[in-house]
Amino acid sequence: MVKLNNGYVPETIDEALAIMKEQEVKPYGGGTDLMIDEKRDSTYLFLHKVSELKMITEDSDYIRIGAEATFTDIEESDITPQILKDAMSHLAGPAIRNFGTIGGNIGNGSAKADSVLILFATDSLMVLRSTDSERTIYVKDFYKGRKQLDLEKGELITEVLIPKKYLNNYYYKKIGARDALAISRMGFAALLYEENGIIKHIATAFGAVEPIIIRRPEIDAMLIGKTIAEAKALKNDYLKAYDDAINPSAGRVSKEYRKNVCMNLLKDFLKENGI
Ligand SMILES: Cc1cc2nc3c(=O)[nH]c(=O)nc-3n(C[C@H](O)[C@H](O)[C@H](O)COP(=O)(O)OP(=O)(O)OC[C@H]3O[C@@H](n4cnc5c(N)ncnc54)[C@H](O)[C@@H]3O)c2cc1C
């Protein structure tokens, strides 16, 4: 392992975790958030040489993406689901996509993070490891507030696990441009899975609206087990429940405008599915 005067460059997860345990270091993925935000007096744990963290694999239930996989790696992989590739293709420009990582997107703690929106909509899991522990939690549960994360001292995000079922029929829209100062940006992702005319699964996620990406399975449950015709009859109640639940935080663009965009995207998703 190389030691620099501003950090460490481990080559294995074990080396990285050992440093995390012994030193005050900040994990450094692609640095595309850190290079802007940091005071630059931290000692970093540069993760780009840990090849184990870059792997994209699958098992019978999950697509598994290493935290150090870049957006380009994800976009170019044969294994990653189309909904995630779509989000990657709308994320920043090629330079950021070549360096920015999915672990960094999660670790940055923003409700604007494009890959995290998809991880919420797909009820994905993430693995957190330290020298003494390993835990797997829902990505949704990692977020406790704006920039407040369920990350223990010494822990690294090592992997995300995307459940394979329900991925095929999806809806994804990103509104606006992230880096343009005057334009707000919102993201919406949703899945609907029907079997023998019955809605077996429906999931929505709204990004950049509240301090944490919005995912409300208890509202979506209103339409699960229903036929499309039954869902149509319940549509107004479903929309009202979301209208009551979504409470945009103050921002450059008015709350009313952002609420309207959320509701219009939700209606468009339902309409695309005949509801
Ligand atoms: C011009 C520009 C445009 C951008 N456009 C977009 C966009 O359209 N959509 C979008 O979502 N983002 C965008 N971003 C933000 C950024 O590119 C992403 O958030 C990216 O995913 C960050 O990944 P990274 O590897 O560069 O993270 P880093 O900057 O390396 O790290 C970000 C945070 O995550 C932590 N971290 C990194 N890896 C780990 C790990 N394995 N375990 C624990 N913590 C970790 C770091 O300590 C840090 O706090 C943009 C940034 C720039 C500069």
Short mmCIF file of C-alpha atoms and ligand atoms in Angstrom, two decimals:
data_model
loop_
_atom_site.label_atom_id
_atom_site.label_comp_id
_atom_site.label_asym_id
_atom_site.label_seq_id
_atom_site.Cartn_x
_atom_site.Cartn_y
_atom_site.Cartn_z
CA MET A 1 0.00 0.00 0.00
CA VAL A 2 1.24 3.46 -0.92
CA LYS A 3 1.34 6.19 1.73
CA LEU A 4 1.11 9.75 0.40
CA ASN A 5 1.53 12.88 2.48
CA ASN A 6 -2.23 13.53 2.15
CA GLY A 7 -3.47 9.97 2.50
CA TYR A 8 -3.28 6.25 1.82
CA VAL A 9 -3.79 4.18 -1.31
CA PRO A 10 -4.84 0.67 -0.23
CA GLU A 11 -5.17 -2.17 -2.75
CA THR A 12 -7.51 -4.48 -0.84
CA ILE A 13 -10.65 -3.99 1.26
CA ASP A 14 -8.85 -5.41 4.29
CA GLU A 15 -6.05 -2.85 3.94
CA ALA A 16 -8.62 -0.08 3.54
CA LEU A 17 -10.59 -1.18 6.62
CA ALA A 18 -7.42 -1.48 8.71
CA ILE A 19 -6.58 2.15 7.89
CA MET A 20 -10.15 3.21 8.66
CA LYS A 21 -9.78 1.62 12.09
CA GLU A 22 -6.42 3.12 12.96
CA GLN A 23 -6.45 6.58 11.34
CA GLU A 24 -8.74 9.59 10.97
CA VAL A 25 -9.25 9.31 7.23
CA LYS A 26 -11.95 10.32 4.78
CA PRO A 27 -12.89 7.77 2.11
CA TYR A 28 -12.17 9.20 -1.33
CA GLY A 29 -13.95 7.62 -4.31
CA GLY A 30 -13.71 9.65 -7.49
CA GLY A 31 -13.40 12.89 -5.54
CA THR A 32 -16.02 14.67 -7.68
CA ASP A 33 -17.87 15.88 -4.58
CA LEU A 34 -14.85 16.14 -2.30
CA MET A 35 -12.84 18.22 -4.75
CA ILE A 36 -15.49 20.92 -4.50
CA ASP A 37 -16.63 20.74 -0.88
CA GLU A 38 -13.53 19.91 1.08
CA LYS A 39 -11.30 22.32 2.93
CA ARG A 40 -8.56 19.99 1.66
CA ASP A 41 -6.93 19.50 5.03
CA SER A 42 -8.23 15.96 5.48
CA THR A 43 -6.20 12.80 5.26
CA TYR A 44 -7.80 10.69 2.56
CA LEU A 45 -8.30 7.02 1.94
CA PHE A 46 -8.03 6.85 -1.84
CA LEU A 47 -10.07 3.83 -2.92
CA HIS A 48 -9.49 3.75 -6.68
CA LYS A 49 -6.96 0.87 -6.52
CA VAL A 50 -9.20 -1.49 -4.56
CA SER A 51 -10.32 -3.68 -7.45
CA GLU A 52 -12.64 -5.74 -5.19
CA LEU A 53 -14.72 -2.58 -4.74
CA LYS A 54 -15.14 -2.10 -8.48
CA MET A 55 -16.76 -5.43 -9.26
CA ILE A 56 -20.21 -5.68 -10.81
CA THR A 57 -21.62 -9.20 -10.40
CA GLU A 58 -24.93 -10.96 -9.91
CA ASP A 59 -26.40 -13.83 -7.97
CA SER A 60 -29.85 -15.35 -8.19
CA ASP A 61 -31.54 -12.49 -6.31
CA TYR A 62 -29.37 -9.40 -6.70
CA ILE A 63 -27.24 -7.34 -9.04
CA ARG A 64 -24.23 -6.45 -6.89
CA ILE A 65 -22.31 -3.27 -7.60
CA GLY A 66 -19.06 -2.44 -5.81
CA ALA A 67 -18.95 0.99 -4.18
CA GLU A 68 -16.02 2.06 -6.37
CA ALA A 69 -17.77 1.26 -9.66
CA THR A 70 -17.93 4.51 -11.63
CA PHE A 71 -21.03 5.72 -13.44
CA THR A 72 -19.34 4.78 -16.72
CA ASP A 73 -18.62 1.25 -15.41
CA ILE A 74 -22.30 0.93 -14.51
CA GLU A 75 -23.50 2.30 -17.83
CA GLU A 76 -21.22 -0.04 -19.77
CA SER A 77 -21.91 -3.19 -17.76
CA ASP A 78 -24.02 -5.97 -19.30
CA ILE A 79 -25.42 -6.80 -15.88
CA THR A 80 -26.72 -3.49 -14.56
CA PRO A 81 -30.44 -2.81 -15.00
CA GLN A 82 -31.67 -0.42 -17.68
CA ILE A 83 -33.34 1.89 -15.14
CA LEU A 84 -29.93 2.55 -13.56
CA LYS A 85 -28.19 2.91 -16.93
CA ASP A 86 -30.83 5.49 -17.90
CA ALA A 87 -30.11 7.51 -14.78
CA MET A 88 -26.36 7.27 -15.41
CA SER A 89 -26.75 8.53 -18.96
CA HIS A 90 -28.45 11.68 -17.59
CA LEU A 91 -25.82 12.26 -14.91
CA ALA A 92 -23.43 15.18 -15.48
CA GLY A 93 -20.94 14.92 -18.35
CA PRO A 94 -18.45 12.21 -19.37
CA ALA A 95 -15.63 13.48 -17.11
CA ILE A 96 -17.75 13.20 -13.96
CA ARG A 97 -19.20 9.89 -15.12
CA ASN A 98 -15.71 8.47 -15.56
CA PHE A 99 -14.61 9.37 -12.02
CA GLY A 100 -17.75 9.61 -9.88
CA THR A 101 -18.68 6.38 -8.07
CA ILE A 102 -21.90 4.91 -6.77
CA GLY A 103 -20.39 4.71 -3.25
CA GLY A 104 -19.54 8.42 -3.41
CA ASN A 105 -23.02 9.24 -4.67
CA ILE A 106 -24.48 7.47 -1.62
CA GLY A 107 -21.83 8.82 0.77
CA ASN A 108 -22.38 12.42 -0.30
CA GLY A 109 -25.78 12.27 1.41
CA SER A 110 -27.72 14.39 -1.09
CA ALA A 111 -31.37 13.92 -2.06
CA LYS A 112 -30.30 14.98 -5.57
CA ALA A 113 -28.07 11.94 -6.10
CA ASP A 114 -29.23 10.30 -9.33
CA SER A 115 -28.09 6.74 -8.65
CA VAL A 116 -29.54 6.86 -5.13
CA LEU A 117 -32.98 7.73 -6.53
CA ILE A 118 -32.91 4.44 -8.42
CA LEU A 119 -31.67 2.58 -5.34
CA PHE A 120 -34.67 3.94 -3.40
CA ALA A 121 -37.19 3.06 -6.13
CA THR A 122 -35.82 -0.47 -6.38
CA ASP A 123 -35.67 -1.00 -2.58
CA SER A 124 -31.97 -1.78 -2.89
CA LEU A 125 -29.67 -2.77 -0.07
CA MET A 126 -26.14 -1.69 0.77
CA VAL A 127 -23.30 -3.38 2.60
CA LEU A 128 -21.28 -1.51 5.22
CA ARG A 129 -18.06 -3.05 6.48
CA SER A 130 -15.53 -2.28 9.18
CA THR A 131 -12.72 -4.46 10.55
CA ASP A 132 -15.14 -5.78 13.20
CA SER A 133 -18.52 -5.84 11.50
CA GLU A 134 -20.52 -6.20 8.33
CA ARG A 135 -24.12 -5.11 8.00
CA THR A 136 -26.60 -5.01 5.14
CA ILE A 137 -29.29 -2.36 5.29
CA TYR A 138 -31.82 -0.77 2.96
CA VAL A 139 -30.27 2.23 1.20
CA LYS A 140 -33.39 4.12 2.30
CA ASP A 141 -32.51 3.53 5.96
CA PHE A 142 -28.98 4.89 5.51
CA TYR A 143 -30.37 8.43 5.31
CA LYS A 144 -31.34 10.12 8.56
CA GLY A 145 -31.60 13.72 7.31
CA ARG A 146 -29.78 16.10 4.99
CA LYS A 147 -26.15 14.92 5.02
CA GLN A 148 -26.94 12.75 8.07
CA LEU A 149 -25.98 9.16 7.43
CA ASP A 150 -26.12 5.91 9.35
CA LEU A 151 -22.36 5.48 8.97
CA GLU A 152 -20.42 4.25 12.00
CA LYS A 153 -16.83 5.20 12.68
CA GLY A 154 -14.51 2.90 10.74
CA GLU A 155 -17.20 1.80 8.27
CA LEU A 156 -16.92 1.81 4.50
CA ILE A 157 -19.72 1.38 2.00
CA THR A 158 -18.57 -1.66 0.06
CA GLU A 159 -21.44 -2.78 -2.17
CA VAL A 160 -25.01 -2.14 -3.27
CA LEU A 161 -27.47 -4.95 -3.93
CA ILE A 162 -30.28 -4.29 -6.39
CA PRO A 163 -33.13 -6.85 -6.19
CA LYS A 164 -33.62 -8.41 -9.62
CA LYS A 165 -37.38 -8.73 -9.55
CA TYR A 166 -39.77 -6.03 -10.78
CA LEU A 167 -37.10 -4.10 -12.72
CA ASN A 168 -38.36 -4.40 -16.27
CA ASN A 169 -41.29 -2.03 -16.41
CA TYR A 170 -39.94 1.27 -15.15
CA TYR A 171 -40.41 5.01 -15.53
CA TYR A 172 -37.59 7.52 -15.08
CA LYS A 173 -37.45 11.28 -15.57
CA LYS A 174 -34.88 13.85 -14.57
CA ILE A 175 -35.93 17.49 -14.73
CA GLY A 176 -33.51 20.39 -15.17
CA ALA A 177 -29.73 20.61 -15.03
CA ARG A 178 -27.81 20.08 -11.84
CA ASP A 179 -24.94 22.44 -12.41
CA ALA A 180 -26.86 25.40 -13.85
CA LEU A 181 -27.25 27.87 -11.02
CA ALA A 182 -30.72 29.09 -11.97
CA ILE A 183 -32.40 25.78 -12.71
CA SER A 184 -33.76 23.38 -10.15
CA ARG A 185 -33.68 19.68 -10.72
CA MET A 186 -35.93 16.87 -9.74
CA GLY A 187 -35.85 13.18 -10.34
CA PHE A 188 -38.62 10.63 -10.39
CA ALA A 189 -38.30 6.87 -10.74
CA ALA A 190 -41.01 4.25 -10.50
CA LEU A 191 -41.63 0.56 -11.09
CA LEU A 192 -44.88 -1.27 -11.77
CA TYR A 193 -45.09 -5.03 -12.09
CA GLU A 194 -48.27 -6.74 -13.20
CA GLU A 195 -48.95 -10.49 -13.28
CA ASN A 196 -52.12 -12.01 -14.71
CA GLY A 197 -53.77 -8.60 -14.71
CA ILE A 198 -52.98 -7.93 -11.03
CA ILE A 199 -50.55 -5.26 -9.80
CA LYS A 200 -48.01 -7.23 -7.78
CA HIS A 201 -45.59 -4.40 -7.14
CA ILE A 202 -45.51 -0.64 -7.47
CA ALA A 203 -42.80 1.65 -6.14
CA THR A 204 -42.06 5.33 -6.59
CA ALA A 205 -39.22 7.62 -5.52
CA PHE A 206 -38.95 11.42 -5.79
CA GLY A 207 -35.50 13.04 -5.67
CA ALA A 208 -34.44 16.61 -4.82
CA VAL A 209 -37.76 17.50 -3.22
CA GLU A 210 -37.23 16.94 0.50
CA PRO A 211 -33.96 16.51 2.48
CA ILE A 212 -34.23 12.74 1.91
CA ILE A 213 -35.45 11.09 -1.30
CA ILE A 214 -39.15 10.31 -0.88
CA ARG A 215 -40.15 6.64 -0.90
CA ARG A 216 -43.58 5.83 0.56
CA PRO A 217 -44.35 2.10 0.24
CA GLU A 218 -47.41 2.43 2.46
CA ILE A 219 -49.05 4.67 -0.17
CA ASP A 220 -48.05 2.40 -3.04
CA ALA A 221 -49.59 -0.52 -1.11
CA MET A 222 -53.02 1.01 -1.92
CA LEU A 223 -52.68 -0.31 -5.48
CA ILE A 224 -50.98 -3.64 -4.82
CA GLY A 225 -53.22 -6.65 -5.40
CA LYS A 226 -55.58 -4.57 -7.58
CA THR A 227 -56.44 -4.91 -11.25
CA ILE A 228 -55.72 -1.92 -13.49
CA ALA A 229 -59.46 -1.13 -13.50
CA GLU A 230 -59.56 -1.23 -9.69
CA ALA A 231 -56.42 0.91 -9.54
CA LYS A 232 -58.09 3.44 -11.85
CA ALA A 233 -61.01 3.66 -9.42
CA LEU A 234 -58.55 4.30 -6.57
CA LYS A 235 -56.39 6.72 -8.55
CA ASN A 236 -57.73 9.92 -6.95
CA ASP A 237 -57.22 8.55 -3.43
CA TYR A 238 -53.70 7.45 -4.35
CA LEU A 239 -52.83 10.84 -5.81
CA LYS A 240 -54.33 12.62 -2.81
CA ALA A 241 -52.24 10.51 -0.45
CA TYR A 242 -49.07 11.56 -2.31
CA ASP A 243 -50.24 15.16 -2.51
CA ASP A 244 -50.64 15.18 1.29
CA ALA A 245 -47.32 13.37 1.85
CA ILE A 246 -44.99 15.42 -0.37
CA ASN A 247 -43.74 18.53 1.37
CA PRO A 248 -40.97 20.18 -0.68
CA SER A 249 -38.25 21.92 1.28
CA ALA A 250 -37.54 25.59 0.58
CA GLY A 251 -35.27 26.09 -2.41
CA ARG A 252 -34.55 28.31 -5.37
CA VAL A 253 -37.71 27.19 -7.13
CA SER A 254 -41.04 27.51 -5.34
CA LYS A 255 -42.41 24.63 -3.32
CA GLU A 256 -45.69 24.83 -5.30
CA TYR A 257 -43.90 24.43 -8.61
CA ARG A 258 -41.93 21.43 -7.36
CA LYS A 259 -45.03 19.83 -5.86
CA ASN A 260 -46.82 20.26 -9.21
CA VAL A 261 -43.93 18.65 -11.07
CA CYS A 262 -43.97 15.69 -8.66
CA MET A 263 -47.69 15.18 -9.11
CA ASN A 264 -47.50 15.53 -12.90
CA LEU A 265 -44.72 12.95 -13.12
CA LEU A 266 -46.69 10.58 -10.90
CA LYS A 267 -49.79 11.00 -13.08
CA ASP A 268 -47.74 10.45 -16.22
CA PHE A 269 -46.31 7.23 -14.78
CA LEU A 270 -49.82 5.98 -13.93
CA LYS A 271 -51.11 6.97 -17.38
CA GLU A 272 -48.29 5.08 -19.08
CA ASN A 273 -49.50 2.02 -17.21
CA GLY A 274 -53.15 2.50 -18.16
CA ILE A 275 -54.19 3.91 -14.76
C1 LIG B 1 -19.79 19.24 -12.37
C2 LIG B 1 -20.47 18.21 -11.51
C3 LIG B 1 -21.67 17.69 -11.94
C4 LIG B 1 -22.32 16.74 -11.15
N1 LIG B 1 -23.52 16.23 -11.61
C5 LIG B 1 -24.16 15.30 -10.87
C6 LIG B 1 -25.40 14.75 -11.33
O1 LIG B 1 -25.92 15.09 -12.39
N2 LIG B 1 -26.00 13.82 -10.53
C7 LIG B 1 -25.47 13.41 -9.35
O2 LIG B 1 -26.05 12.56 -8.69
N3 LIG B 1 -24.29 13.91 -8.90
C8 LIG B 1 -23.63 14.83 -9.63
N4 LIG B 1 -22.46 15.37 -9.17
C9 LIG B 1 -21.97 14.98 -7.83
C10 LIG B 1 -20.95 13.84 -7.81
O3 LIG B 1 -20.35 13.64 -9.05
C11 LIG B 1 -21.60 12.54 -7.34
O4 LIG B 1 -22.22 12.71 -6.08
C12 LIG B 1 -20.63 11.38 -7.30
O5 LIG B 1 -21.34 10.18 -7.16
C13 LIG B 1 -19.65 11.42 -6.16
O6 LIG B 1 -18.87 10.26 -6.24
P1 LIG B 1 -17.32 10.30 -5.96
O7 LIG B 1 -16.80 8.93 -6.09
O8 LIG B 1 -16.66 11.34 -6.79
O9 LIG B 1 -17.37 10.75 -4.43
P2 LIG B 1 -16.28 11.46 -3.55
O10 LIG B 1 -16.23 12.92 -3.89
O11 LIG B 1 -15.02 10.71 -3.57
O12 LIG B 1 -16.96 11.27 -2.12
C14 LIG B 1 -18.24 11.81 -1.81
C15 LIG B 1 -18.57 11.49 -0.35
O13 LIG B 1 -18.77 10.09 -0.19
C16 LIG B 1 -17.85 9.55 0.77
N5 LIG B 1 -17.47 8.22 0.27
C17 LIG B 1 -16.95 7.92 -0.95
N6 LIG B 1 -16.78 6.59 -1.07
C18 LIG B 1 -17.19 6.05 0.11
C19 LIG B 1 -17.25 4.70 0.62
N7 LIG B 1 -16.89 3.64 -0.12
N8 LIG B 1 -17.70 4.51 1.88
C20 LIG B 1 -18.09 5.56 2.64
N9 LIG B 1 -18.07 6.85 2.21
C21 LIG B 1 -17.63 7.09 0.95
C22 LIG B 1 -16.69 10.53 0.81
O14 LIG B 1 -15.99 10.47 2.03
C23 LIG B 1 -17.44 11.85 0.63
O15 LIG B 1 -18.02 12.26 1.84
C24 LIG B 1 -21.76 16.32 -9.93
C25 LIG B 1 -20.52 16.85 -9.51
C26 LIG B 1 -19.89 17.78 -10.28
C27 LIG B 1 -18.56 18.32 -9.82
#
